[in-house]
Amino acid sequence: MTGSETRPPTLEQVANYAGVSRATVSRVINGVQTVDPELRRTVERAIAATGYVPNLAARSLVTRRTDSIALVVSEPENRGYETPFLTRTFTDPYLGRVTAGAQEVLRPLGIHLVIFLADPPAREHVMRYLRQGHVDGALLISSHVDDPLPGQLVDLGVPCVLSCRPGQPVHTSYVDVDQRAGVRMAVDRLAGLGRRCIATITGPLDMPAAQDRLAGFRAAVAAHGQTHAPYVEGDFTRGGGERAARALLASHPDVDGVFVANDLMADGALRVIQEAGRRVPDDVAVIGFDDSTAALECHPPLSTVRQPVEEMAGEMAQLLLTRIREPGRSPRSVIFNPELILRASA
Amino acid sequence: MTGSETRPPTLEQVANYAGVSRATVSRVINGVQTVDPELRRTVERAIAATGYVPNLAARSLVTRRTDSIALVVSEPENRGYETPFLTRTFTDPYLGRVTAGAQEVLRPLGIHLVIFLADPPAREHVMRYLRQGHVDGALLISSHVDDPLPGQLVDLGVPCVLSCRPGQPVHTSYVDVDQRAGVRMAVDRLAGLGRRCIATITGPLDMPAAQDRLAGFRAAVAAHGQTHAPYVEGDFTRGGGERAARALLASHPDVDGVFVANDLMADGALRVIQEAGRRVPDDVAVIGFDDSTAALECHPPLSTVRQPVEEMAGEMAQLLLTRIREPGRSPRSVIFNPELILRASA
DNA sequence: TTGAAAGCGCTAACAC
DNA sequence: GTGTTAGCGCTTTCAA
């Protein structure tokens, strides 16, 4: 109530108040069953009366657990995207879905999820935070082939799980969607619609996910007998999608089908394609990737390859928890199946 | 390197290795100047050799500081917005700007910024995290009038700074922009362009910021002799802006100027207005609020009221730091000046 | 079922 | 300038 110069109550004070030992209070707090129900009630009253809150530092000093895990979004270095890292991160629905999925499994277990953004100026800080034992482990959203963070954390002994296939081999678990299968579905659909000149707008090609989708695209169009596989590299942002679509329209005016490597870019592409006077899907059919909220906000609503991001994040959390509990076990990775969601754009 | 069943090295081990006392190692680690340079070097070698990392729990048990502060985004309860909380939060460039601004002042001081999302299922968790002394204080992004979180945290003695005028009086500092002055600039511009039927799309009217902007709008149009102040309530999302614009066009077909309470909604409104066959700015002039990255991605680029969010977040961090250092001092609040940014939409 | 006592790893007086 | 020592608040054997 008043300006708090006084220290918060300790276990000891609660024990004195209740007339029992520290050990007993500790047992009550931690829900140990072997406590006389009556005593338990006494202690609980004492806790309420004193307004006691356990001191986390003291607890984790002895238990060596913090009951919190980090969600780290990493970017290895500034690579001159138009849009800065933080803006990109907080503008893409992806991170919100990951958070939701991870919370879903962590919360019932009483485990806190703390979010960190590790762009170049902050990454050392974040590394230090993780090393110092502030958290029990980390979910890593690292999307660049040459990101050293995953390897560094593993070497440091911080339990980790990655959000997609790592660019370089790392001794840890990851979760991913079957990228090539997803792209295949999209291209099959476009071809099924009779499109003869199918192109793609890719993500940054230094990201494994973008590479996988491009490789999948090439294989898929080849399977349909299309001899060339036109593509323009984008950056996974809405603005990048606009720029890429403009370039694509200029270089391949005859394009009649586009697979765009994520929904945000697809939204931008849709705008540009229609401003150029082409009808969607009649003149140009468009399919995105993700099935994020952005897909529904597109005009027309976007057909897209669904990635079960929330489930995938939940699985990441699960994998991390077992990794924390059994550090000896060898890493397992889990691949999810994509699904084609048909709306109006293709 | 190998599976780490062994405990990490402690201060004591480093001391033994270097042949000095724990105190000396501690001094070196904490950069205390009164250490013989030679000894310092010896200790540093020992630290490197053992791979020592300070145990944070132990340290903060005695220092009562954690050198980390929380950025908490709060929403009091699920109020049936179309878009769920996490999606809204991770889709709006606002949070990225806040993070960037806060990091800017915190990082040089070696203070970690950890992000928490406190929607209804998570809020109890977050409260517990903050009470338990995991952080030294909190930057609170709480935008609803009836959000109890600020009051609760203050009562608990957690040092806080709010991101805008609180809905209910709370004994703590906040930072805000002069909302009414900002809206005034926008309306003056619209009126200066000769617009006679100026309307507004508001934010959720249970948010102080939205209320202030609507109040400012009413005052401003009245000052220009417009007798009515048409408005439609939006939700600060792109999709909400579209819905609101459709409603506005239906109810006030003669509208020729719109002040939209944030850029994201303005983007949606722009789309709808133009799809309805009106030209921007010729038929309908549009001005947004924020000057976020979304403003630049609009078609046409959006004229908007700039809010210096990064600076404001930096100031929040500053206020919080002094509050942590001098808990006795009475709270100060800081109001920033907005600025009108003219682009193509008005 | 409960209590006593021994630390967890670190910092901060206080002597030397 | 350096070492000794006494805790910080908690959990966890081990006895009782």
Short mmCIF file of C-alpha atoms in Angstrom, two decimals, chain B residues 4-194:
data_model
loop_
_atom_site.label_atom_id
_atom_site.label_comp_id
_atom_site.label_asym_id
_atom_site.label_seq_id
_atom_site.Cartn_x
_atom_site.Cartn_y
_atom_site.Cartn_z
CA SER B 4 26.38 -32.10 -19.67
CA GLU B 5 25.46 -34.03 -16.58
CA THR B 6 28.13 -32.09 -14.72
CA ARG B 7 27.33 -28.81 -13.09
CA PRO B 8 28.65 -25.60 -14.51
CA PRO B 9 31.74 -24.15 -12.82
CA THR B 10 31.19 -21.89 -9.84
CA LEU B 11 32.92 -18.78 -8.62
CA GLU B 12 34.71 -20.90 -6.10
CA GLN B 13 36.19 -23.16 -8.73
CA VAL B 14 37.44 -20.21 -10.70
CA ALA B 15 38.99 -18.83 -7.52
CA ASN B 16 40.78 -22.12 -6.83
CA TYR B 17 41.98 -22.32 -10.39
CA ALA B 18 43.37 -18.81 -10.24
CA GLY B 19 44.69 -19.23 -6.73
CA VAL B 20 42.75 -16.26 -5.32
CA SER B 21 39.71 -15.74 -3.15
CA ARG B 22 36.10 -15.78 -4.29
CA ALA B 23 35.86 -12.11 -3.47
CA THR B 24 38.56 -11.24 -5.96
CA VAL B 25 36.94 -13.19 -8.72
CA SER B 26 33.66 -11.52 -7.89
CA ARG B 27 35.33 -8.13 -8.14
CA VAL B 28 36.78 -8.92 -11.52
CA ILE B 29 33.45 -10.14 -12.79
CA ASN B 30 31.70 -7.03 -11.61
CA GLY B 31 34.33 -4.69 -12.94
CA VAL B 32 35.37 -3.29 -9.58
CA GLN B 33 38.37 -1.08 -10.22
CA THR B 34 40.42 -1.83 -7.11
CA VAL B 35 42.01 -5.00 -8.42
CA ASP B 36 45.64 -5.40 -9.34
CA PRO B 37 45.85 -5.49 -13.14
CA GLU B 38 48.05 -8.56 -13.10
CA LEU B 39 45.75 -10.46 -10.79
CA ARG B 40 42.86 -9.39 -12.95
CA ARG B 41 44.50 -10.94 -15.94
CA THR B 42 45.09 -14.18 -14.06
CA VAL B 43 41.46 -14.31 -13.06
CA GLU B 44 40.27 -13.57 -16.56
CA ARG B 45 42.33 -16.45 -17.84
CA ALA B 46 40.84 -18.70 -15.20
CA ILE B 47 37.35 -17.63 -16.21
CA ALA B 48 38.06 -18.39 -19.83
CA ALA B 49 39.69 -21.72 -19.00
CA THR B 50 36.83 -22.92 -16.84
CA GLY B 51 34.11 -21.50 -19.06
CA TYR B 52 32.60 -19.82 -16.06
CA VAL B 53 29.22 -18.07 -16.29
CA PRO B 54 27.77 -16.33 -13.24
CA ASN B 55 24.71 -17.94 -11.73
CA LEU B 56 22.01 -15.34 -11.92
CA ALA B 57 19.80 -16.82 -9.27
CA ALA B 58 22.56 -16.67 -6.72
CA ARG B 59 23.46 -13.16 -7.65
CA SER B 60 20.02 -11.71 -7.55
CA LEU B 61 19.31 -13.51 -4.32
CA VAL B 62 21.76 -11.17 -2.71
CA THR B 63 21.59 -8.06 -4.86
CA ARG B 64 17.79 -8.10 -5.14
CA ARG B 65 18.10 -6.99 -8.71
CA THR B 66 17.63 -9.01 -11.86
CA ASP B 67 18.74 -6.48 -14.44
CA SER B 68 15.79 -7.32 -16.56
CA ILE B 69 12.52 -5.58 -17.09
CA ALA B 70 9.31 -6.81 -18.60
CA LEU B 71 7.34 -5.40 -21.48
CA VAL B 72 3.79 -6.50 -20.79
CA VAL B 73 1.04 -6.21 -23.36
CA SER B 74 -2.21 -6.54 -21.53
CA GLU B 75 -5.80 -7.10 -22.49
CA PRO B 76 -8.30 -7.32 -19.67
CA GLU B 77 -10.74 -9.82 -21.12
CA ASN B 78 -11.93 -11.26 -24.34
CA ARG B 79 -14.27 -8.65 -25.74
CA GLY B 80 -15.25 -10.33 -28.93
CA TYR B 81 -13.10 -8.52 -31.42
CA GLU B 82 -13.10 -10.26 -34.77
CA THR B 83 -9.36 -10.74 -34.52
CA PRO B 84 -7.95 -12.50 -31.45
CA PHE B 85 -5.54 -10.70 -29.17
CA LEU B 86 -2.33 -12.43 -30.16
CA THR B 87 -3.02 -11.93 -33.84
CA ARG B 88 -3.81 -8.29 -33.34
CA THR B 89 -0.73 -7.76 -31.26
CA PHE B 90 1.61 -9.49 -33.67
CA THR B 91 0.13 -7.88 -36.73
CA ASP B 92 0.31 -4.27 -35.66
CA PRO B 93 3.68 -2.57 -36.17
CA TYR B 94 3.17 -0.73 -32.89
CA LEU B 95 4.72 -3.31 -30.61
CA GLY B 96 7.82 -3.57 -32.74
CA ARG B 97 8.35 0.16 -32.43
CA VAL B 98 7.90 0.06 -28.68
CA THR B 99 10.38 -2.78 -28.38
CA ALA B 100 12.91 -0.98 -30.50
CA GLY B 101 12.59 2.23 -28.51
CA ALA B 102 12.89 0.52 -25.16
CA GLN B 103 15.82 -1.66 -26.20
CA GLU B 104 17.64 1.41 -27.34
CA VAL B 105 17.92 2.77 -23.81
CA LEU B 106 18.03 -0.53 -21.93
CA ARG B 107 20.66 -2.38 -23.88
CA PRO B 108 23.58 -0.01 -23.22
CA LEU B 109 22.80 -0.43 -19.53
CA GLY B 110 23.01 -4.20 -19.75
CA ILE B 111 19.34 -4.61 -18.94
CA HIS B 112 17.33 -7.35 -20.59
CA LEU B 113 13.91 -6.70 -22.01
CA VAL B 114 11.56 -9.67 -21.85
CA ILE B 115 8.20 -9.58 -23.54
CA PHE B 116 4.98 -10.95 -22.11
CA LEU B 117 1.53 -11.18 -23.57
CA ALA B 118 -1.08 -11.01 -20.88
CA ASP B 119 -4.39 -11.93 -22.42
CA PRO B 120 -6.99 -13.48 -20.15
CA PRO B 121 -5.69 -17.04 -20.02
CA ALA B 122 -2.11 -15.87 -19.47
CA ARG B 123 -2.53 -12.85 -17.22
CA GLU B 124 -2.42 -14.71 -13.90
CA HIS B 125 0.77 -16.34 -14.98
CA VAL B 126 2.31 -13.08 -15.93
CA MET B 127 1.24 -11.50 -12.67
CA ARG B 128 2.92 -14.32 -10.80
CA TYR B 129 6.05 -13.93 -12.84
CA LEU B 130 6.25 -10.25 -12.06
CA ARG B 131 5.48 -10.65 -8.35
CA GLN B 132 8.07 -13.32 -7.90
CA GLY B 133 10.83 -10.90 -8.57
CA HIS B 134 11.87 -12.19 -11.95
CA VAL B 135 12.15 -8.61 -13.14
CA ASP B 136 12.93 -5.25 -11.62
CA GLY B 137 9.91 -3.54 -13.12
CA ALA B 138 7.49 -3.45 -16.00
CA LEU B 139 6.59 -1.37 -19.01
CA LEU B 140 2.88 -1.79 -19.42
CA ILE B 141 1.04 -1.56 -22.68
CA SER B 142 -2.47 -1.50 -21.37
CA SER B 143 -4.99 0.14 -23.56
CA HIS B 144 -8.38 -0.56 -22.00
CA VAL B 145 -10.16 1.72 -19.58
CA ASP B 146 -11.11 -1.04 -17.22
CA ASP B 147 -7.91 -3.03 -17.23
CA PRO B 148 -7.17 -3.87 -13.59
CA LEU B 149 -3.60 -4.96 -14.26
CA PRO B 150 -1.91 -1.58 -13.75
CA GLY B 151 -3.60 -1.07 -10.41
CA GLN B 152 -2.82 -4.59 -9.28
CA LEU B 153 0.82 -4.32 -10.15
CA VAL B 154 1.17 -1.00 -8.42
CA ASP B 155 -0.49 -2.42 -5.30
CA LEU B 156 1.90 -5.34 -5.40
CA GLY B 157 4.77 -2.92 -5.39
CA VAL B 158 6.01 -3.75 -8.87
CA PRO B 159 7.49 -0.60 -10.40
CA CYS B 160 5.51 0.25 -13.55
CA VAL B 161 5.21 2.80 -16.30
CA LEU B 162 2.20 2.93 -18.59
CA SER B 163 2.16 3.52 -22.31
CA CYS B 164 -0.75 5.92 -22.24
CA ARG B 165 -3.14 7.72 -20.01
CA PRO B 166 -4.64 5.09 -17.71
CA GLY B 167 -8.40 4.55 -17.82
CA GLN B 168 -8.62 4.71 -14.07
CA PRO B 169 -6.37 6.83 -11.89
CA VAL B 170 -3.29 4.82 -10.96
CA HIS B 171 -0.42 5.99 -8.83
CA THR B 172 2.24 5.60 -11.47
CA SER B 173 3.93 7.34 -14.37
CA TYR B 174 2.77 7.21 -17.93
CA VAL B 175 3.80 8.48 -21.32
CA ASP B 176 1.37 9.68 -23.94
CA VAL B 177 1.06 11.74 -27.06
CA ASP B 178 -1.12 14.84 -27.11
CA GLN B 179 -3.98 13.04 -28.79
CA ARG B 180 -6.28 15.99 -29.22
CA ALA B 181 -3.60 18.17 -30.71
CA GLY B 182 -2.83 15.40 -33.21
CA VAL B 183 -6.42 14.99 -34.27
CA ARG B 184 -6.74 18.75 -34.52
CA MET B 185 -3.90 18.83 -37.06
CA ALA B 186 -5.58 16.19 -39.15
CA VAL B 187 -8.96 17.86 -39.16
CA ASP B 188 -7.44 21.26 -39.87
CA ARG B 189 -5.78 19.78 -42.91
CA LEU B 190 -8.97 18.17 -44.14
CA ALA B 191 -10.91 21.39 -43.64
CA GLY B 192 -8.12 23.32 -45.33
CA LEU B 193 -8.61 21.06 -48.33
CA GLY B 194 -12.16 22.31 -48.45
#
